[in-house]
Coordinates of C-alpha atoms in Angstrom, one line a residue:
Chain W
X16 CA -2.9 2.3 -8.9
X17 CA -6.2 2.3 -8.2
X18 CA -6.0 6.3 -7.5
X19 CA -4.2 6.7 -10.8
X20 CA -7.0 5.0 -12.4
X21 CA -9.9 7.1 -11.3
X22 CA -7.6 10.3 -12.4
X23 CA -6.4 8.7 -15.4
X24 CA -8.5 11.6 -17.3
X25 CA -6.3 14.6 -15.8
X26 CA -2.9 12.7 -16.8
X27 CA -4.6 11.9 -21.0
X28 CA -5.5 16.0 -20.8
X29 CA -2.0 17.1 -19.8
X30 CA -0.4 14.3 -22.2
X31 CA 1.0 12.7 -20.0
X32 CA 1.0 8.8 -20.1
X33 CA 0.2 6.2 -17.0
X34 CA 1.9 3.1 -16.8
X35 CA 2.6 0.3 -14.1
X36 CA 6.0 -1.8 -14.0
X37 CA 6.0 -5.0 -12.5
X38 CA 7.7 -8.8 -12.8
X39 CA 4.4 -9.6 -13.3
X40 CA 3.8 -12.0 -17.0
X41 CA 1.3 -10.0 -19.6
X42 CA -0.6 -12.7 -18.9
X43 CA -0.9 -12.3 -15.2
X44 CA -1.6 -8.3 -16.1
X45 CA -4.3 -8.8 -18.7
X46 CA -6.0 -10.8 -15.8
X47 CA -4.9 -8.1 -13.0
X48 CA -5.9 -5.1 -15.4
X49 CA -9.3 -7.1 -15.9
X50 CA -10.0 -7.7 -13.0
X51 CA -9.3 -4.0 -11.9
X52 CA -10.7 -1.6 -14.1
X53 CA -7.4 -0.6 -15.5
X54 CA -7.2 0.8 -18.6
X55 CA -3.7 1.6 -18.5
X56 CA -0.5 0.2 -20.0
X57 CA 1.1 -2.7 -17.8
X58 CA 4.3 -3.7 -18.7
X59 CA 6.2 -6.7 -18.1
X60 CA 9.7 -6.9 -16.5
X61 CA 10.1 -10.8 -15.8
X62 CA 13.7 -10.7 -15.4
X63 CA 13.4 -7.2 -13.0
X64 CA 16.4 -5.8 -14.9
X65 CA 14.6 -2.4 -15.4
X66 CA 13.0 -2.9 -12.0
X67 CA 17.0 -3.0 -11.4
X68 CA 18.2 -0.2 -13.6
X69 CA 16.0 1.9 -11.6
X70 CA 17.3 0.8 -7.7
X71 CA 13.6 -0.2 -6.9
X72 CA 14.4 -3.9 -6.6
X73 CA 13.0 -5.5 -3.6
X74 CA 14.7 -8.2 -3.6
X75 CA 13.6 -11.6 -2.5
X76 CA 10.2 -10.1 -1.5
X77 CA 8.0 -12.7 -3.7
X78 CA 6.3 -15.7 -1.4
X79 CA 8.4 -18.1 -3.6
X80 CA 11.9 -16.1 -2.8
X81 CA 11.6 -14.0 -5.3
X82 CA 13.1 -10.1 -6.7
X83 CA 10.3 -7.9 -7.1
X84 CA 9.9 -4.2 -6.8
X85 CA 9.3 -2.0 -4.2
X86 CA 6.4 0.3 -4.5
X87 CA 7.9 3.4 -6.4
X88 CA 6.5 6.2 -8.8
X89 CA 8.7 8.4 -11.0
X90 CA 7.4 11.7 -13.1
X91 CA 9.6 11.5 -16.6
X92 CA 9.2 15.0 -18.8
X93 CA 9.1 14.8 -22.6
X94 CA 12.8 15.1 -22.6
X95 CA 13.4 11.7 -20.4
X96 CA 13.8 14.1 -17.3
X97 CA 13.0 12.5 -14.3
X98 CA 10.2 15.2 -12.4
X99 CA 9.1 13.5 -9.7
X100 CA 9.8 10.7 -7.7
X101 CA 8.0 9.0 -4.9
X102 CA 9.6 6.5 -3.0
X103 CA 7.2 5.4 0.5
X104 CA 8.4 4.3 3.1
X105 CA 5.3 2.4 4.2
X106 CA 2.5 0.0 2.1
X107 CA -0.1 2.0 4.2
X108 CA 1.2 5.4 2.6
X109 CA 1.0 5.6 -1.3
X110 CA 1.3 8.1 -3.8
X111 CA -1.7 10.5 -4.8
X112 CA -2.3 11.3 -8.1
X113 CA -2.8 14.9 -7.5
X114 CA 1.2 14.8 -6.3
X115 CA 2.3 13.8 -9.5
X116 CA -0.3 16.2 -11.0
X117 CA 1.5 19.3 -9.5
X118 CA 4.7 18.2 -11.0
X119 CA 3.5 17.6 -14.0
X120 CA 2.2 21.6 -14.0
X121 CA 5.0 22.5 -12.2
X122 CA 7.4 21.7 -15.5
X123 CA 8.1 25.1 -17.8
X124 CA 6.4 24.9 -21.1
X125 CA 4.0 22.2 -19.9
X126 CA 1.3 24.5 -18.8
X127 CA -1.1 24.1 -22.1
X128 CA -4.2 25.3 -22.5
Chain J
X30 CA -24.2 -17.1 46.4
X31 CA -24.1 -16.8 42.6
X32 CA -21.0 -15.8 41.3
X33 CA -21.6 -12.8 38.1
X34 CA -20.0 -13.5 34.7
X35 CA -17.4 -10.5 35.1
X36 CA -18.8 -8.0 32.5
X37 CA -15.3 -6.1 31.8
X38 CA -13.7 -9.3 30.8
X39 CA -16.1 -10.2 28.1
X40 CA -16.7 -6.3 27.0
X41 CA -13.1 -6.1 27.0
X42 CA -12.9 -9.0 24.5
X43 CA -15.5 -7.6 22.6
X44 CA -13.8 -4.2 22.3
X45 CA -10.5 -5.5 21.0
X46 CA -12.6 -7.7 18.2
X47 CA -14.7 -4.7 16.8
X48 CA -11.4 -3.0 16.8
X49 CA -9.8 -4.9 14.4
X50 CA -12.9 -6.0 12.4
X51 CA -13.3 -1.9 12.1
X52 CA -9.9 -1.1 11.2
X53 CA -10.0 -1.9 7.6
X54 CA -13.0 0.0 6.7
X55 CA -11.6 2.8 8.8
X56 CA -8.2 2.7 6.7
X57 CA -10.4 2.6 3.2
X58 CA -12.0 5.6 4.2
X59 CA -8.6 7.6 5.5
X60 CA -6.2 6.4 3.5
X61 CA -2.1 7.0 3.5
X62 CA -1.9 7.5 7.4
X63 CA 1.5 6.6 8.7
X64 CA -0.2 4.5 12.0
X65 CA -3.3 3.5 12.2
X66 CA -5.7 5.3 13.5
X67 CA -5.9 6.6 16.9
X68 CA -8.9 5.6 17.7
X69 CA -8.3 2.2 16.6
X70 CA -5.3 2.0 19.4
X71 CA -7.2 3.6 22.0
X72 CA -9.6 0.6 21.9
X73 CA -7.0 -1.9 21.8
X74 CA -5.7 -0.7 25.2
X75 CA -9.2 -0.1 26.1
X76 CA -10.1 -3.6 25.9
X77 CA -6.7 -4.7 27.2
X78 CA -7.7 -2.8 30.7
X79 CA -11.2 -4.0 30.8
X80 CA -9.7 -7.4 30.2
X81 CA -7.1 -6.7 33.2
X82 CA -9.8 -5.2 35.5
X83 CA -11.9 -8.1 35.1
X84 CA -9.1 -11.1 35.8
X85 CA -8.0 -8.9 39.1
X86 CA -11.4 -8.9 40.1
X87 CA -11.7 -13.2 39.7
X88 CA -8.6 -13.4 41.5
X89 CA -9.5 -11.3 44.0
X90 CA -12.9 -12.5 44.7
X91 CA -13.5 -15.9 42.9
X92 CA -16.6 -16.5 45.4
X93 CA -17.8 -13.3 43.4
X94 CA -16.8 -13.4 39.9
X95 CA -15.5 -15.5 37.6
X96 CA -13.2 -15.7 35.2
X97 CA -10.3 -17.5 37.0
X98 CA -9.6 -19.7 33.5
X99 CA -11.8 -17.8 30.6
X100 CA -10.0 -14.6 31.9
X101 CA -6.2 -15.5 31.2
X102 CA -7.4 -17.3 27.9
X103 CA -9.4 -14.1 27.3
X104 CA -6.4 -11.9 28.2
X105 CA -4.0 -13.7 26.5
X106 CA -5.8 -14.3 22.8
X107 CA -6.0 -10.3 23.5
X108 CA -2.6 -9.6 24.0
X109 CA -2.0 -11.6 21.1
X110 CA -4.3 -9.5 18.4
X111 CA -2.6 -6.4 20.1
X112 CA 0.4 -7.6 19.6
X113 CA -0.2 -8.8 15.7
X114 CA -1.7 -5.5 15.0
X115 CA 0.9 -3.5 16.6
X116 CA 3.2 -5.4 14.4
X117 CA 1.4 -5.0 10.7
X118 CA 1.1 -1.9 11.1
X119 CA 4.3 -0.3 12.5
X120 CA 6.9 -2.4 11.5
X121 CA 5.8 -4.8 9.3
X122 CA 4.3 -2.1 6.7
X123 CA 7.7 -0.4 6.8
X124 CA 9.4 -3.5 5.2
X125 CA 10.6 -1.5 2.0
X126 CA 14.2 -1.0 1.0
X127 CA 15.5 2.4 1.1
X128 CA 16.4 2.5 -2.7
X129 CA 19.1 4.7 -2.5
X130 CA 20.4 4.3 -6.4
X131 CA 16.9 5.3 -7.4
X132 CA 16.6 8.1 -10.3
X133 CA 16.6 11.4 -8.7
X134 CA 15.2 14.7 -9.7
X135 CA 17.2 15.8 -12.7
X136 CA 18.3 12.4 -13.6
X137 CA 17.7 10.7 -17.0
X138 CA 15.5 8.3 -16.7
X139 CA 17.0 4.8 -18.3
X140 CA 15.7 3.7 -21.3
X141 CA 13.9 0.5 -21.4
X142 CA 11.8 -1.6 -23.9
X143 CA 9.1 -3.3 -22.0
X144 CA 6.6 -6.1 -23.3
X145 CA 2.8 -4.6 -22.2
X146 CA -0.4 -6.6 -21.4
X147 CA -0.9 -7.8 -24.9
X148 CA 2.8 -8.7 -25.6
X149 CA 3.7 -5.6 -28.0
X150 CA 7.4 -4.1 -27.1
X151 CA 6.6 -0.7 -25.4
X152 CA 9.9 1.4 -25.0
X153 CA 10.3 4.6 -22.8
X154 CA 11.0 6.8 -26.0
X155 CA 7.7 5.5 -27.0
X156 CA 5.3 6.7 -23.7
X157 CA 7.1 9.9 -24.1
X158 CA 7.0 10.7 -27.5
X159 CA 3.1 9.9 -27.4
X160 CA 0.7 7.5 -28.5
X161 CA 1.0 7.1 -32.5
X162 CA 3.3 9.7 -33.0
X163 CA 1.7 12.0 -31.4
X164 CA 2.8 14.8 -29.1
X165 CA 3.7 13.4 -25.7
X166 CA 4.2 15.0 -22.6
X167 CA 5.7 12.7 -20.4
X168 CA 4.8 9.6 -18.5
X169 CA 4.3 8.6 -15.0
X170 CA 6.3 5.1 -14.1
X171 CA 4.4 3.5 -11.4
X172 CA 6.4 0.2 -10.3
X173 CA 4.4 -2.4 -8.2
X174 CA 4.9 -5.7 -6.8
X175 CA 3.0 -7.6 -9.1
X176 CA 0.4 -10.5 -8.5
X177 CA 3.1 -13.1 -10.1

């Protein structure tokens, strides 16, 4: 998230919004966003029924036993399309902005200016 | 005769410690690589067969070299940070679930209404319709673990 951070700039040109999902409490993302730098929306899934809903649950994956999710990153158009979606296979391999960037340009009608 | 302190052994040992003390700023600066870096594995079995050379050498020619008990403990605390590494980062890393009923390209993406950082509901309809009514464009969902 860090990456998405530091090319937050190219996503707010193209109108495109930046968020994070996690089981994480607003609480516990005010601290994290803090802490971080980020200046993007974190949203709160406590429960993981979205993290559900969108078969990225890891499940049992917090220290304490826990469901969490997986890393995963989906592209959603204007018209709720889903674009893009990145799904790793490895914590050492993440997604790159610039990824998500081509499929944001990549949509018809979304190349303005 | 004086016996020598069996170089490889302890160059060997040293080897396999820079190697993992290295390894993370080596990652920062190359990210997203699927194994670590070669060079990183090349100097764990570097130090491994410097270890090796050294304990043959003690039990060879103990009136020569040492090493007879530092070398197995040497060896063996070796083995053991191989090992660990080799198991971070090529299977342990790859502990993520396939996610097969994931959203695919094409799909709707569910809807959802999401409290953010500061406790105000956030719904999907809202990223993409833009900030205040605004035009949107889109939105880029980026689920993580979490810090809990």
């Amino acid at each position: 998230m860090r990456r998405f951070q530091k090319q937050l700039d190219d996503f707010e040109r193209r109108g495109v919004r930046v968020v994070g999902i996690s089981v994480d409490p607003p609480e516990v993302s005010r601290e994290h966003a803090g802490k971080q730098g980020y200046t993007f929306t974190l949203l709160s899934d406590p429960d993981a029924e979205v993290i559900r809903r969108y078969g990225v649950l890891h499940e049992g994956a917090a220290p304490g036993g826990g469901d969490i999710a997986r890393p995963a990153e989906f592209l959603v158009d204007a018209g709720g399309v889903v674009r893009w979606v990145n799904l790793t296979e490895s914590y050492a391999v993440r997604a790159r902005p610039s990824q998500a960037l081509e499929a944001i340009d990549a949509i018809p009608g979304q190349a303005v200016r | 005769m004086k016996r020598g302190w069996n170089l490889p052994i302890w160059i060997g040992t040293l080897v396999i410690v820079v190697a993992a003390v290295t390894f993370v700023p080596l990652v920062e600066r190359a990210p997203d690589l699927a194994t670590p870096p070669w060079i990183t594995l090349a100097a764990f079995a570097a130090g491994l067969a410097l270890i090796a050379v050294g304990i043959a050498r003690a039990f060879r020619d103990p009136a020569r070299h040492r090493g007879k008990v530092f070398g197995p403990i040497l060896g063996v605390l070796g083995l053991a940070m191989t090992g660990l590494f080799v198991f971070g980062t090529f299977y342990f890393v790859r502990q993520i679930p396939s996610s097969p009923d994931a959203p695919k390209v094409g799909d709707r993406a569910p809807e959802f209404t999401l409290a953010d950082q500061g406790g105000h509901q956030v719904s999907l309809a809202d990223l993409l319709g833009g900030r205040d009514g605004g035009h949107g464009h889109g939105a880029v969902l980026i689920f993580y673990r979490g810090y809990w």
